Structures are given as structure tokens and as C-alpha cells.
CSV table of C-alpha atoms in Angstrom, one decimal:
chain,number,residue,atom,x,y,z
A,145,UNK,CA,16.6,-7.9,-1.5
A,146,UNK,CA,15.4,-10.6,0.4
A,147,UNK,CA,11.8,-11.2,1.2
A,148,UNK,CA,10.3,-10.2,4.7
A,149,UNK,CA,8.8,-13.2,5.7
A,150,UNK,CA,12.0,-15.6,5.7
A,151,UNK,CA,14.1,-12.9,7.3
A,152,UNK,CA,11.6,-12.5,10.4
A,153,UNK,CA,11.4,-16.3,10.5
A,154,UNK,CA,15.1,-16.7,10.7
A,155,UNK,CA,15.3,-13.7,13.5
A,156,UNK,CA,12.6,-15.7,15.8
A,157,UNK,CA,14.1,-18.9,15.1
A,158,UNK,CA,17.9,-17.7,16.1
A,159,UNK,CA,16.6,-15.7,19.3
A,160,UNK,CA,14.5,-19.4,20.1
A,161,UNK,CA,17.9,-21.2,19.4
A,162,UNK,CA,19.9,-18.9,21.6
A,163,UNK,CA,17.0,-19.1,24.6
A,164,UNK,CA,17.5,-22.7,24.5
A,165,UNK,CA,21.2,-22.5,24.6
A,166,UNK,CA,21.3,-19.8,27.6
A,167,UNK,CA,18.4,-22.2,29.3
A,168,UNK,CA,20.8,-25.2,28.8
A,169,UNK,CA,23.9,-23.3,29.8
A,170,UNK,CA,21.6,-22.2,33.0
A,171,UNK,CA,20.4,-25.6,33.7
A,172,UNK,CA,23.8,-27.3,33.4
A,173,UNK,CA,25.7,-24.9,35.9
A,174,UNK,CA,23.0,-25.7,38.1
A,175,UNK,CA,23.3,-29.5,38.2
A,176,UNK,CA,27.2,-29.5,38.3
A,177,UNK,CA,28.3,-26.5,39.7
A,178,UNK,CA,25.8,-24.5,41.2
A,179,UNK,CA,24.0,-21.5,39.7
A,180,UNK,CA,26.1,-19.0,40.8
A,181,UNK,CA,25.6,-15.1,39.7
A,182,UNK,CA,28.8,-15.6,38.0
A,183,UNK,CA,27.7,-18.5,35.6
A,184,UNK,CA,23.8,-16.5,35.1
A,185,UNK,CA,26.0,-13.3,33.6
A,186,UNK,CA,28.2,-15.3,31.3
A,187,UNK,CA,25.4,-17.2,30.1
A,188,UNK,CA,23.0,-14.5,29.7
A,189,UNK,CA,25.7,-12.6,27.7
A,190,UNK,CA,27.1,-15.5,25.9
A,191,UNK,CA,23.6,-16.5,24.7
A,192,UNK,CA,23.1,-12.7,23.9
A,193,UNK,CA,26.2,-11.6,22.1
A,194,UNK,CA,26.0,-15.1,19.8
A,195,UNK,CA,22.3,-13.8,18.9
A,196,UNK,CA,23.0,-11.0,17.8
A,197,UNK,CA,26.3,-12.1,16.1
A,198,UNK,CA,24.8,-15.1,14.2
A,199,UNK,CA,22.3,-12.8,12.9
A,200,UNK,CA,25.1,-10.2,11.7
A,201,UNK,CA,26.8,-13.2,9.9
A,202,UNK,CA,23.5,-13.7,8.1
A,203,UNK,CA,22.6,-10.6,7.0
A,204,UNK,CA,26.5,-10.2,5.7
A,205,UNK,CA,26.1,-13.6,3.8
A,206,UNK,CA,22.6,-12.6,2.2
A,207,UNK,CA,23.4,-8.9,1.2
A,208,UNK,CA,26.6,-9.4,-0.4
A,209,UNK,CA,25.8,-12.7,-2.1
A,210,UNK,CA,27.8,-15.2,-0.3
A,211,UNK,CA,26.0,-17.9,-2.3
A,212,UNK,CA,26.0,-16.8,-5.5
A,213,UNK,CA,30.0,-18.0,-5.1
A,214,UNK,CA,29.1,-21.0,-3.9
A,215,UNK,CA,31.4,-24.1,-2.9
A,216,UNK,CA,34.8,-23.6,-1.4
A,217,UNK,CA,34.3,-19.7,-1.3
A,218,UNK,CA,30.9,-20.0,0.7
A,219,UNK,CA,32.6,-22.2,3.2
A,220,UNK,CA,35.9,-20.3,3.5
A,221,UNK,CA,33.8,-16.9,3.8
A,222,UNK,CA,31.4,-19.0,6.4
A,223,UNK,CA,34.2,-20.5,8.8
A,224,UNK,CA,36.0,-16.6,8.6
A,225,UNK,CA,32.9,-15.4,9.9
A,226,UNK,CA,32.6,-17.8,12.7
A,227,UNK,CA,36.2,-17.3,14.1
A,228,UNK,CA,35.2,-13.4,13.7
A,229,UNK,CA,32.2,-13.9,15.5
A,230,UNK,CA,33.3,-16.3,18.4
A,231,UNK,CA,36.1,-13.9,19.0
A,232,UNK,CA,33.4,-10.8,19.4
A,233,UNK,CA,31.3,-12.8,21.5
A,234,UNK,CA,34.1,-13.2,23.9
A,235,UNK,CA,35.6,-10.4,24.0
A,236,UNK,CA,31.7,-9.1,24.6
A,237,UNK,CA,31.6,-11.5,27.8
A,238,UNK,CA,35.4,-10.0,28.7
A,239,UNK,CA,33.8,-6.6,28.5
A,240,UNK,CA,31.1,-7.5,31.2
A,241,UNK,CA,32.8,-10.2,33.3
A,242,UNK,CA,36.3,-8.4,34.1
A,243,UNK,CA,34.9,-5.6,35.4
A,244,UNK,CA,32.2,-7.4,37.5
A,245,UNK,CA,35.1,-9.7,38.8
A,246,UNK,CA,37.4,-6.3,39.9
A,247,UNK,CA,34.2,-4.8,41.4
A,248,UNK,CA,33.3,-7.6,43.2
A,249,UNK,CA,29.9,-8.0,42.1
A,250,UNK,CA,30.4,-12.0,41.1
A,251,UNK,CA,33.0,-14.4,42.1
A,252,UNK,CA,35.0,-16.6,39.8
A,253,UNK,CA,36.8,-19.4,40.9
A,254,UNK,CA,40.6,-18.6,40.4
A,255,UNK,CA,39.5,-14.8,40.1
A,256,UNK,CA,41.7,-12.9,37.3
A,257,UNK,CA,43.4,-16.0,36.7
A,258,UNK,CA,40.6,-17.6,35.2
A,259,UNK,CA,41.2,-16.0,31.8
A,260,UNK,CA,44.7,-17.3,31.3
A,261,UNK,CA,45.4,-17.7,27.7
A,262,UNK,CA,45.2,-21.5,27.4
A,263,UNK,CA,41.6,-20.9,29.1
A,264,UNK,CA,40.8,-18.0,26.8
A,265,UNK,CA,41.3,-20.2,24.0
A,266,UNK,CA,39.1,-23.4,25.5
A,267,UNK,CA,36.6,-20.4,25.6
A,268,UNK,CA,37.1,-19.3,22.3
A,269,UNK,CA,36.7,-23.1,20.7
A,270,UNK,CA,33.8,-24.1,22.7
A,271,UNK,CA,31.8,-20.8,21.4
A,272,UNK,CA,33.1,-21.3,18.3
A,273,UNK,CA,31.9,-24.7,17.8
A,274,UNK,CA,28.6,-23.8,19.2
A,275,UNK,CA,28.3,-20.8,16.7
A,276,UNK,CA,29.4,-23.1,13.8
A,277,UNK,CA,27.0,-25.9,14.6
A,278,UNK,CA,24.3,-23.2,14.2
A,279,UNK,CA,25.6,-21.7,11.3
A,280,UNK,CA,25.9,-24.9,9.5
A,281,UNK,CA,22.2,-25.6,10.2
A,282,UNK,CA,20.7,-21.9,9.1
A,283,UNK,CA,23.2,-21.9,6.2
A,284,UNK,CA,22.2,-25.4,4.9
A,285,UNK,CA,18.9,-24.3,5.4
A,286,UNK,CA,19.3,-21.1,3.2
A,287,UNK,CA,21.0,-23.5,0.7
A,288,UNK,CA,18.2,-26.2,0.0
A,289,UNK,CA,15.6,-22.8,-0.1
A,290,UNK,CA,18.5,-21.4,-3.0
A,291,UNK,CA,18.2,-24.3,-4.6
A,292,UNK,CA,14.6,-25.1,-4.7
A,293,UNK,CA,14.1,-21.1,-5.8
A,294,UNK,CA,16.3,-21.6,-8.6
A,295,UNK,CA,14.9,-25.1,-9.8
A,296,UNK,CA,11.5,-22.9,-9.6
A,297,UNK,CA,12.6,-20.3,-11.5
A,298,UNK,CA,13.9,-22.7,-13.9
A,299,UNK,CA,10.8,-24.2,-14.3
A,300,UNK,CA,8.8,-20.8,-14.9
A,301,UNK,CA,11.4,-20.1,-17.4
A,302,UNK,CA,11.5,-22.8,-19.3
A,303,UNK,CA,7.7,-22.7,-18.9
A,304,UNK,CA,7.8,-18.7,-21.2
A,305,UNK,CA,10.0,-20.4,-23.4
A,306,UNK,CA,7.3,-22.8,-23.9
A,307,UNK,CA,4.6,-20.0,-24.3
A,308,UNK,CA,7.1,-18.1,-26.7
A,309,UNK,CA,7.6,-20.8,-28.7
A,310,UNK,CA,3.8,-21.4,-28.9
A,311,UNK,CA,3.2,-17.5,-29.8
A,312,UNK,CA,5.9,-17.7,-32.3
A,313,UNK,CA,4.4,-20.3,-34.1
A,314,UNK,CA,1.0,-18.8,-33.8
A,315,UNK,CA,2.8,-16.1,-35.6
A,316,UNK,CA,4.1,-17.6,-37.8
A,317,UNK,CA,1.0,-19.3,-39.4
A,318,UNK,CA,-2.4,-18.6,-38.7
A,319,UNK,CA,-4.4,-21.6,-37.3
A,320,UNK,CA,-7.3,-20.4,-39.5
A,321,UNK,CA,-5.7,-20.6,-42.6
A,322,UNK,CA,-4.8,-24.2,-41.5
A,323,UNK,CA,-8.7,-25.4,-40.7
A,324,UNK,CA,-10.0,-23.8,-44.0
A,325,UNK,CA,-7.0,-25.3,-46.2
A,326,UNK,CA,-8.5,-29.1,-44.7
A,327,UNK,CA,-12.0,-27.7,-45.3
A,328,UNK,CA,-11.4,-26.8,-48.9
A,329,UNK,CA,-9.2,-30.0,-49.5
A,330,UNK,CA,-12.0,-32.2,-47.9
A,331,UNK,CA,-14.7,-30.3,-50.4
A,332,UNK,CA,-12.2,-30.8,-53.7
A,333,UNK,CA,-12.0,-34.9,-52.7
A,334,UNK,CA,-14.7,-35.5,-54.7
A,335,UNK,CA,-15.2,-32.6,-57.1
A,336,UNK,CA,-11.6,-32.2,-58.1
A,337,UNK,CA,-9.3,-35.3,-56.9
A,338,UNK,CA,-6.0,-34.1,-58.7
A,339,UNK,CA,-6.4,-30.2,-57.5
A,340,UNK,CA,-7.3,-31.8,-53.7
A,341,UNK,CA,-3.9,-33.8,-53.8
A,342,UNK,CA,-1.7,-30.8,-55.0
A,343,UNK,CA,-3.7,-28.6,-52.3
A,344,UNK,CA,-2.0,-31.3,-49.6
A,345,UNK,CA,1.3,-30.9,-51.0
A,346,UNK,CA,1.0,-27.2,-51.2
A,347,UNK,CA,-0.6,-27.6,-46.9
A,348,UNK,CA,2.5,-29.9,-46.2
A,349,UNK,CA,5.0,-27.6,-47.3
A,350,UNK,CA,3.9,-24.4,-46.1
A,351,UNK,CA,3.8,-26.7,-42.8
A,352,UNK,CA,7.1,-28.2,-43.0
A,353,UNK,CA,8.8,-24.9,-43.3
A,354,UNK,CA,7.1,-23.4,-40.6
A,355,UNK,CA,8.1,-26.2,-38.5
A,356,UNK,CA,11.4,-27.0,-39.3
A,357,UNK,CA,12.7,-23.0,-39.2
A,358,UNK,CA,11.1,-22.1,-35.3
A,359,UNK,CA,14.1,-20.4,-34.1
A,360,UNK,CA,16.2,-17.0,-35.6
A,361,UNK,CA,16.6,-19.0,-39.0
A,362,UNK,CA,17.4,-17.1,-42.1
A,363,UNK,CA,16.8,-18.3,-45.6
A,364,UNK,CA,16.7,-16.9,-48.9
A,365,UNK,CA,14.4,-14.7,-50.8
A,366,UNK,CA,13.7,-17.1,-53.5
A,367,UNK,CA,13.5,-19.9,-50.7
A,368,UNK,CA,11.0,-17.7,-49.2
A,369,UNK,CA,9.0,-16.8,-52.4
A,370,UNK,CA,8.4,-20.4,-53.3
A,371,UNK,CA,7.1,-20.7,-49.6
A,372,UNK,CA,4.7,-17.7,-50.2
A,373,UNK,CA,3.7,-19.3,-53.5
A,374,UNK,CA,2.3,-22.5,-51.6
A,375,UNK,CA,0.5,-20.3,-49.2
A,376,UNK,CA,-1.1,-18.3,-51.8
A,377,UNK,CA,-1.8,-21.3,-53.8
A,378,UNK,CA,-3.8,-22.6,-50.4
A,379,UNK,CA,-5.4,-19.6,-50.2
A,380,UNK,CA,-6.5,-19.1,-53.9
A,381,UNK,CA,-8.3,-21.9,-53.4
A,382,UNK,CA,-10.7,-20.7,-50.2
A,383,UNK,CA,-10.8,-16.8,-51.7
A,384,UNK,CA,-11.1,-18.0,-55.4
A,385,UNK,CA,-11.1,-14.6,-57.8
A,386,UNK,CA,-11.1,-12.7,-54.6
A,387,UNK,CA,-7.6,-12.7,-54.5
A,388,UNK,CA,-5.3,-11.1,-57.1
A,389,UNK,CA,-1.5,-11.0,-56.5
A,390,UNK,CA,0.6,-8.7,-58.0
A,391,UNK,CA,5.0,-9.8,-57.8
A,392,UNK,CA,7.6,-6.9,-58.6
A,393,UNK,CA,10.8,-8.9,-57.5
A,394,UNK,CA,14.0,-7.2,-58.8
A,395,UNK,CA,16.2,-10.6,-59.9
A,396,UNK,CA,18.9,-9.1,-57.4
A,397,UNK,CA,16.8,-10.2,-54.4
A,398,UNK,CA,16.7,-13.8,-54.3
A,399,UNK,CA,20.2,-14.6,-52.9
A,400,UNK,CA,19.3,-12.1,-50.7
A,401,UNK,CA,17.9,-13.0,-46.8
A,402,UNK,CA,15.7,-12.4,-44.4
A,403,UNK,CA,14.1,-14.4,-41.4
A,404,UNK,CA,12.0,-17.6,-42.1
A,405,UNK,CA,8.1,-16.9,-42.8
A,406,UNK,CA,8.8,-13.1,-42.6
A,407,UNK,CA,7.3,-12.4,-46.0
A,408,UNK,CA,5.1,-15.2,-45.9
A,409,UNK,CA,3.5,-13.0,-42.1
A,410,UNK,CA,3.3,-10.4,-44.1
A,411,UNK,CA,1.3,-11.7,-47.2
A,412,UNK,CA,-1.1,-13.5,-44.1
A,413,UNK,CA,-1.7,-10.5,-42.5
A,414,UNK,CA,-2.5,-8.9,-46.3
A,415,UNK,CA,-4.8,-11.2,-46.9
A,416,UNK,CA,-6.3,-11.4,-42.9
A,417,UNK,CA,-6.6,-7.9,-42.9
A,418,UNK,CA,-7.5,-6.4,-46.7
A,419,UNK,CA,-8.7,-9.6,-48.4
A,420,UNK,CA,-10.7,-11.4,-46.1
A,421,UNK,CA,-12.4,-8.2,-45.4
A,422,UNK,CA,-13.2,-5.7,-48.2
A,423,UNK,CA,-15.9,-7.1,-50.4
A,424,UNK,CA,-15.1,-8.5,-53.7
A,425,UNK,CA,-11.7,-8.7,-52.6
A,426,UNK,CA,-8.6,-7.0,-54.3
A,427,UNK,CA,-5.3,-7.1,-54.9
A,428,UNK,CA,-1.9,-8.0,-53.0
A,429,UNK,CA,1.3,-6.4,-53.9
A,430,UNK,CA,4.5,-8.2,-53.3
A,431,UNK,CA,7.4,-5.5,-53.6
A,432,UNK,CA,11.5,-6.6,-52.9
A,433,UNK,CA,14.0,-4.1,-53.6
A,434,UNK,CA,17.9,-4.0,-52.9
A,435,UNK,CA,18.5,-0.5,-51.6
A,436,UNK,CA,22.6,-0.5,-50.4
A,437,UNK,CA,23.1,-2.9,-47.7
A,438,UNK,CA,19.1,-3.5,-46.9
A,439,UNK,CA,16.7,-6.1,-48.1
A,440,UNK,CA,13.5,-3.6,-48.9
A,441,UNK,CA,10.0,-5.9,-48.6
A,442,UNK,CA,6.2,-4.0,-49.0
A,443,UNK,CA,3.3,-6.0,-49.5
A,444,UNK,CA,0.4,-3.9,-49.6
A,445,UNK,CA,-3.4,-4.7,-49.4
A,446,UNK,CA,-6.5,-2.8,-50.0
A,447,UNK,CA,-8.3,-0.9,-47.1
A,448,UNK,CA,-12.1,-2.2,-45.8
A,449,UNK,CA,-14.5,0.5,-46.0
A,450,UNK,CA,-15.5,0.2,-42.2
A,451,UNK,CA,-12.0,0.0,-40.2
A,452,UNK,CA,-11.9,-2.8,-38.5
A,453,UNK,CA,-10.7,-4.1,-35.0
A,454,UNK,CA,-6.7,-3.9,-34.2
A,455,UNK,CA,-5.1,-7.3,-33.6
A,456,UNK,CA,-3.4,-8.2,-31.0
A,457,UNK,CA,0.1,-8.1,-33.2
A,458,UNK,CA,1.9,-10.9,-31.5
A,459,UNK,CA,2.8,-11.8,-35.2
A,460,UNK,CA,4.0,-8.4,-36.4
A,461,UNK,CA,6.0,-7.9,-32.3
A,462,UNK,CA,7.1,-11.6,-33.1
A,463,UNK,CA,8.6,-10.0,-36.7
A,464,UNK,CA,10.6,-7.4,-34.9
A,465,UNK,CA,11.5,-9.2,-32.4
A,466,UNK,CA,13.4,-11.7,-35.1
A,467,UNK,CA,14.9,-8.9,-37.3
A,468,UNK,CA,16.9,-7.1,-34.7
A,469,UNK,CA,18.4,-4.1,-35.8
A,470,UNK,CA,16.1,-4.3,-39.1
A,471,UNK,CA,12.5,-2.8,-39.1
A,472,UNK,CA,9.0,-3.5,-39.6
A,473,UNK,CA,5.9,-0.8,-40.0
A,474,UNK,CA,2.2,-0.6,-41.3
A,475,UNK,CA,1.4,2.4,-43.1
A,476,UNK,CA,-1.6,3.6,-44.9
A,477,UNK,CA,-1.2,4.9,-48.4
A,478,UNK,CA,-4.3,5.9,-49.8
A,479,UNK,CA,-6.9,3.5,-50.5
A,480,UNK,CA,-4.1,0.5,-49.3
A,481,UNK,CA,-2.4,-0.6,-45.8
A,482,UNK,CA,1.6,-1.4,-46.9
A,483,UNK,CA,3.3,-3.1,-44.4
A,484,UNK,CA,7.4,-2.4,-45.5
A,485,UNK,CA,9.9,-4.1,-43.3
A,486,UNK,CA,14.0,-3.6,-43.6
A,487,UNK,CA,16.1,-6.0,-43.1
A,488,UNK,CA,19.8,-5.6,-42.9
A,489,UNK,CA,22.2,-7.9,-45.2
């Protein structure tokens, strides 16, 4: 559906077009032949009929999406449309003129005779050509406004892309973790030089696979373990004996797949949620199980004794949104929140 406002523009501009063209027909007869009663009607008319014909053409063009054709078809469909409308709009005249002319309510020079067919058709031309000239102008007009509306549209979309791909990454690593991994390596610079370096390396990779796997990437389980192992390494280092993790990992697994980072979310949110949280810390169970045709994941974290706020779960939506026909839930069990996720091999 188009908009209102551009549809009542064009309607005022097309009856201001066809005023002008009725007040030039007008003025013209007058300096060359006389404004006679006959030349008033067929002007009046003409200027009416090609009003309310240009508009029809319009509103045929628009609804059943002339444009999104495009090229030869919108041109062939355009020029069909004039030669259907100039034909209307005389045969509308015709309808008012012959009868006046019988009646004797306006004279025409020749009478009857003046719609002899090689007159008809000088008619016909000269209000096609006038139609066509004002078609060309509205429809070129519609075309830049397409165009700019698309490039727009463009632009907004590539502009969510850009968000997406900003929230995807924000789900996929937690800027947090990032700024304490650089406070801790700064602190271990001087107290423990060799720990401080392997801490970078162990930074740099988590990093580089979050980087270099933004779209629906899959990689293995065992690619994805050794990823989890340098972003629990990181961590160990900021929660110190607060954090205990706990691997069952049937051998099975590790040629197995599942999206890039998906474990490693759901060890951050673990440790985000259960960790960071309960006092003294706990314990984080890492569970992968072959059931059939399904990659089975649970990482499970303890519980905080005061329940607190719900995130916003762009990482967990982000999850889901990567799996496709797998699955991904938070359950309690217990004392302990177990995230499980399912994903299809």
C-alpha cells in the first residue's frame, strides 16, 4: 500500500497539470481561432477526461507493481496504457461533442465531417502525446522516489546487519571477561612474568576464535573444548579457587559439531550467573553425550542464594538463533541452573 501523502500530492499535482493544459487549450483557440463554445467543451472535456485517466493509469501502475518489473516491461505496460487512455479520452469527448453537434448546441466547422477517420486519428496522436509527455514525467518521478526508497532501505538494512553482527559478538564473548583478563594480566607483570605471558596467549586465542568464526560456523567438539580450556584458564586466574570445573566428555564427542563459541556461551554464562555470584564459588559441570543423531551439551552451575536479576539473553536468543532446528534451555535442578542444548549432527 502506498502512503497517503504521495498519493494526494500526485492527485493535486495532475488536476494543476490538467488546469494548465485546459487554460492553454482555452487561451490558444482564443488567439487563433476564436473561443468558440465549441472549442470551451472539447477542452473542458479533454482536460477532464485525461485527469481522470492519467490518474487511473497511476493507480493501475502502483497497485499491481508495474515497477517491481522494471525496464522493458514497465515501458511496454506504460505506452499500452497511454494508447488505452488517449483512446478513452476521445471517445469521452465523442460522447459529449456528437451529440451537441446533432442538437445544435455548438458549431463545428465542417459539422459531422469533422471526425473523419484521418482526423480522428490526428486527434488520437495529439492526446496521446500529451498524455505520454505527462506520464513520462510522473512515472520518472515515481522512479527516482523507488530508487531512493530502496537505497534507504538498503542502508537501514545493512545498518541491523551491523547491529546483529555487534550483538552477536557481544554474545559471543562478554566484554567483562575481556577488561578483567587485561586487569589480571597487567597485576601478574610483575608478580608472575611467565604466568602473565601464557595469560596473553590464552586472551589472544579465545579472541582469535571469536573473531575469526562471526558467522553460522561449525567446528568440532574438541576444537571447541580447547577453546573453553583458554577461557577457563583466563578466568581461573580472576576467580582463583572460586572456580572448580568438573569435564565428563564421552571420547565419542569430539569429531562431533556444533556452532563456534556455543559451549564456550554456555560455560560464560555458568560462571556470569553461578560463579560470580554465589559466595565461595562452586563448581561447573561440563557434560557431552552422543544420544542417536544429537550432540547432547549440559553445563550446570550452582544457584545464588538470593535470585538474581534476568539478563537480557541476547547471548542465549543469539544460541538459538545459530542452531536452527537444534535446541537450547535453562533449567533448574536442585541446588544448580543446567543449561542443555541439542544440536543436530
Amino acid at each position: 500500500m502506498e502512503p497517503a501523502i504521495p498519493i494526494r500530492r500526485f492527485w493535486l499535482l495532475n488536476a494543476i497539470a490538467w488546469s494548465m493544459y485546459i487554460a492553454l487549450s482555452l487561451l490558444l483557440g482564443a488567439l487563433f481561432g476564436g473561443l468558440s463554445p465549441a472549442m470551451v467543451l472539447i477542452s473542458v472535456s479533454l482536460g477532464v477526461y485525461l485527469w481522470l485517466v492519467s490518474g487511473r493509469i497511476r493507480v493501475t501502475a502502483v497497485r499491481h507493481g508495474w515497477w517491481q518489473r522494471g525496464g522493458w516491461a514497465l515501458v511496454t505496460r506504460l505506452i499500452a496504457a497511454v494508447a488505452v487512455g488517449a483512446t478513452a479520452a476521445q471517445l469521452g469527448v465523442a460522447a459529449l461533442l456528437v451529440p451537441s453537434i446533432k442538437l445544435g448546441w455548438v458549431q463545428v466547422d465542417g459539422g459531422m465531417s469533422a471526425y473523419r477517420p484521418a482526423a480522428t486519428l490526428m486527434y488520437w496522436l495529439n492526446t496521446a502525446v500529451v498524455l505520454a509527455l505527462w506520464t513520462g514525467i510522473w512515472a520518472g518521478a515515481h522512479s527516482v522516489r523507488q530508487a531512493r526508497q530502496s537505497e534507504l532501505a538498503r542502508l537501514r538494512a545493512e545498518a541491523r546487519h551491523s547491529l546483529l553482527e555487534r550483538d552477536a559478538l557481544k554474545a559471543r564473548l562478554n566484554p567483562h571477561f575481556v577488561f578483567n583478563a587485561l586487569n589480571n594480566v597487567r597485576a601478574l607483570i610483575n608478580e608472575d612474568p611467565a604466568r602473565a605471558r601464557e595469560l596473553v596467549t590464552r586472551l589472544s586465542n579465545t579472541l582469535r576464535h571469536a573473531l575469526d568464526h562471526t558467522g553460522n560456523a561449525e567446528v568440532s567438539v574438541a576444537r571447541e573444548l580447547e577453546v573453553v580450556d583458554d577461557y577457563l584458564a583466563v578466568e581461573a586466574v580472576h576467580y582463583e579457587d572460586r572456580l572448580r570445573v568438573v569435564r565428563d566428555v564421552a571420547p565419542d564427542t569430539r569429531e562431533a559439531t556444533l556452532p563456534a563459541m556455543a559451549l564456550q556461551l554456555l560455560v560464560e554464562n555458568a560462571i556470569k550467573h553461578g560463579i560470580a555470584v554465589v559466595p565461595g564459588g562452586g563448581e561447573i559441570t561440563i557434560e557431552l553425550r552422543r544420544e542417536g543423531e544429537a550432540l547432547q551439551v549440559a553445563v550446570s552451575n550452582p544457584l545464588p542464594l538470593v535470585p538474581a536479576a534476568r539478563g537480557h539473553g541476547v547471548g542465549l536468543a543469539y544460541l538459538q538463533a545459530q542452531l536452527g532446528a537444534g535446541t537450547v534451555e535453562l533449567q533448574c535442578s536442585g541446588e544448580r541452573m543446567v543449561a542443555r542444548l541439542v544440536v543436530p549432527q
